[in-house]
Coordinates of C-alpha atoms and ligand atoms in Angstrom, one line a residue:
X1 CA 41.7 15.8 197.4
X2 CA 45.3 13.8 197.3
X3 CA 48.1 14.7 199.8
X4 CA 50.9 16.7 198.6
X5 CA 53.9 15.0 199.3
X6 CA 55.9 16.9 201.7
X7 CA 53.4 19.4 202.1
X8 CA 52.5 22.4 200.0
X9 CA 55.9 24.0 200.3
X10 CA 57.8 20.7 200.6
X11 CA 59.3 21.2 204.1
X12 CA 57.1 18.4 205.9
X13 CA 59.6 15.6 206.2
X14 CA 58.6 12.9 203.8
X15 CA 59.8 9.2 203.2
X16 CA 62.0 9.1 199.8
X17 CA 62.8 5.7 199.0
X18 CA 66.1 5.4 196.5
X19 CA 67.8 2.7 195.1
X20 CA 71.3 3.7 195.4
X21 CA 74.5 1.5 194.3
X22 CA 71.6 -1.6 194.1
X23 CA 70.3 -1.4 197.3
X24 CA 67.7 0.4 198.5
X25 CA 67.8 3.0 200.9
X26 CA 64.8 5.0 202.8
X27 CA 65.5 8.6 204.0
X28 CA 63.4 10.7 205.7
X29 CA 63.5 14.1 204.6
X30 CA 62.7 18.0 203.4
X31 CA 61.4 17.6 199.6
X32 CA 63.7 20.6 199.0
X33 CA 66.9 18.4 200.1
X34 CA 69.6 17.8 197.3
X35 CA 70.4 14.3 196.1
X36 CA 74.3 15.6 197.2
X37 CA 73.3 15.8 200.8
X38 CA 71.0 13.2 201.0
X39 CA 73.7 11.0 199.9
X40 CA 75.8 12.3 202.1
X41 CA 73.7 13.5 205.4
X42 CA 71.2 10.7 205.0
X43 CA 72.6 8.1 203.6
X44 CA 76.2 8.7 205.2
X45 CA 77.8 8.1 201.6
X46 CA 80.3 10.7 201.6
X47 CA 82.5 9.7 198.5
X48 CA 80.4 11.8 196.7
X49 CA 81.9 15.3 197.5
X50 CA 80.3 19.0 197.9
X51 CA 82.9 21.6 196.1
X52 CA 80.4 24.8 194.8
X53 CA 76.9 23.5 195.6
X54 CA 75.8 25.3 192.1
X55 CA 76.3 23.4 189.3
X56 CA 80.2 24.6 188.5
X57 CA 82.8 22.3 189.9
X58 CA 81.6 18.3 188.8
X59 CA 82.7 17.2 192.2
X60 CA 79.3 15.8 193.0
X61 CA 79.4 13.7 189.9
X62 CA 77.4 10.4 190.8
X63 CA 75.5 8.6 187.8
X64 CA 72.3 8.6 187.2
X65 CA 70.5 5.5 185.3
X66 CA 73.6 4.8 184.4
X67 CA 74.4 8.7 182.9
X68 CA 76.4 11.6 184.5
X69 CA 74.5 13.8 186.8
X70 CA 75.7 16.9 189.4
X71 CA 73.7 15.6 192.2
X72 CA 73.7 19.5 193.9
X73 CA 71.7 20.3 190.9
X74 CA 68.9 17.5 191.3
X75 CA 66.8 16.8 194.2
X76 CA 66.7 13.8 195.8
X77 CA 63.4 13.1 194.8
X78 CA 63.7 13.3 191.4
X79 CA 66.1 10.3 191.8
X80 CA 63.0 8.3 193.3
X81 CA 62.5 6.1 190.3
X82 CA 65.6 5.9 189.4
X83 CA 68.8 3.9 190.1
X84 CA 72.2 6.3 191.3
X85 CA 75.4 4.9 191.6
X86 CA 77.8 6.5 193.7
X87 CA 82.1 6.2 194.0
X88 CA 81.2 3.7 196.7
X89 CA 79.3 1.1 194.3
X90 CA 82.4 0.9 191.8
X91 CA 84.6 -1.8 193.2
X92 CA 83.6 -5.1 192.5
X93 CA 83.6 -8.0 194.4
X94 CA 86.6 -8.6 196.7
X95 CA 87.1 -4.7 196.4
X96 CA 88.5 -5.2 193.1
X97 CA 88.6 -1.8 191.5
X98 CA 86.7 -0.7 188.7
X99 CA 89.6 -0.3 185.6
X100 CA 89.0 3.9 185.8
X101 CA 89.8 3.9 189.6
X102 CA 92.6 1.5 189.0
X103 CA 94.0 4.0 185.8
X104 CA 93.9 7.0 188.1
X105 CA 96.0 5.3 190.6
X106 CA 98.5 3.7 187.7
X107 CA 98.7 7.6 186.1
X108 CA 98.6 9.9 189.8
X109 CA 95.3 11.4 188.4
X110 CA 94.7 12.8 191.7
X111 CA 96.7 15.1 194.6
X112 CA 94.2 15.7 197.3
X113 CA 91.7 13.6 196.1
X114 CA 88.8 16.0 196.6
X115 CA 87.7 16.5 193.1
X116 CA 88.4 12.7 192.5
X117 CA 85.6 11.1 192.8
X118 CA 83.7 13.6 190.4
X119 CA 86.3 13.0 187.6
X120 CA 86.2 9.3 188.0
X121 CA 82.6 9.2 187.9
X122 CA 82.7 11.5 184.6
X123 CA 85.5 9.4 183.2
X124 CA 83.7 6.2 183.2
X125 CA 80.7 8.0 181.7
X126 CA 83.2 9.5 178.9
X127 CA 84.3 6.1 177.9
X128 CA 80.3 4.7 177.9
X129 CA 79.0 7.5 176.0
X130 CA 81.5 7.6 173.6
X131 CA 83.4 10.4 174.2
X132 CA 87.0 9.2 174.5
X133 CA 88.1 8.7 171.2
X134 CA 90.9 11.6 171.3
X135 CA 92.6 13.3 173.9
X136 CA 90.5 16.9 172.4
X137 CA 87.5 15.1 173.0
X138 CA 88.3 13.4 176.7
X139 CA 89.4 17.4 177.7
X140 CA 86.0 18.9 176.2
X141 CA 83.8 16.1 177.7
X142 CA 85.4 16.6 181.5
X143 CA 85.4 20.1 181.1
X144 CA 83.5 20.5 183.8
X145 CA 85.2 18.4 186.5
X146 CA 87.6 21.2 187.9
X147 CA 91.2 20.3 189.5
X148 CA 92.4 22.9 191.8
X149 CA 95.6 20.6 191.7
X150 CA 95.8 20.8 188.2
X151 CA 95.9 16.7 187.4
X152 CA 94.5 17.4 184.2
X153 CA 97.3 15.7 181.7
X154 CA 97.1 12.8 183.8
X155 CA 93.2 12.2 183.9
X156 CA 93.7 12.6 180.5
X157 CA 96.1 9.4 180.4
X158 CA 93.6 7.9 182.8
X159 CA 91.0 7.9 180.9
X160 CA 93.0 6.6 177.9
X161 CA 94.4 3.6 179.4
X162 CA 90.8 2.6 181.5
X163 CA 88.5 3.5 178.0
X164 CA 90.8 0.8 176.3
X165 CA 90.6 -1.8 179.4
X166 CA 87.0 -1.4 179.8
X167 CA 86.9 -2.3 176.0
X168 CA 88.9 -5.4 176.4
X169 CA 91.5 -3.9 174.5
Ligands
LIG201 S1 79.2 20.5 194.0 FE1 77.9 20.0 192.3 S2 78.9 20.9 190.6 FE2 80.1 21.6 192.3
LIG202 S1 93.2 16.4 193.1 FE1 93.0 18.2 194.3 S2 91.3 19.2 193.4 FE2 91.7 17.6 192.0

């Protein structure tokens, strides 16, 4: 009979390998860990930031093959065979900063800063799936990023100056 991976109740450590902002990264570690805290126990990426652990807040946006994903709400492993990409993967060469991180700076879409990553991460998958057209439709599709600041009117303009930059415009 095969193994189980991690054991029948999945607490046995077990090697998880993930490819995370292109590189890959081995962790060693209880099947029922989140991707949140692997990222940020395991991996020591800790852009990626814990606000309700349940699904309710979006600051644990990361992306996930390239769409949106809470990262509380997944296991690591289920990221396995895939590709995440984290706050820390945006800047490009030279630290050059991705046009949303760039348009939340340019617009003070951010106070503390804890919620930020989240929203950014959101906000560039707004603009790639479409969902920026209109101000109505940036506020429904970021929804569930929550500001305790209250920088909502200027993610919005964020997200409106970085959808047309990432569009050449
Ligand atoms: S920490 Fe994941 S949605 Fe709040
Ligand atoms: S900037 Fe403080 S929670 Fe959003």
């Amino acid at each position: 009979m095969s193994e189980v991976r991690g054991g029948l109740d999945g607490r046995e450590p077990t090697i998880v390998s993930l490819s995370i902002n292109g590189r890959k990264r081995t962790v060693l570690i209880d099947l029922r860990t989140s991707l949140l805290d692997a990222l940020r126990d395991h991996v020591g990426l800790t852009g990626t930031k814990k606000g309700c652990d349940h699904g309710q807040c979006g600051a644990c946006t990361v992306h996930l093959n390239g769409q949106r994903a809470l990262s509380c709400l997944l296991f690591a492993i289920m990221a396995e065979d895939g590709e995440v990409s984290t706050i820390e993967g945006l800047a490009g060469p030279g630290d050059e900063l991705h046009p949303m991180q760039q348009a939340f700076i340019d617009h003070d879409g951010f106070q503390c800063g804890y919620c930020t990553s989240g929203q950014i991460m959101a906000a560039i998958a707004c603009v790639a799936e479409g969902h920026a057209e209109t101000d109505a439709d940036i506020r429904e599709y970021m929804s569930g990023n929550l500001c305790r600041c209250g920088c909502y009117p200027n993610v919005v303009a964020a997200i409106r100056q970085a959808r047309n930059r990432m569009r050449g415009a």
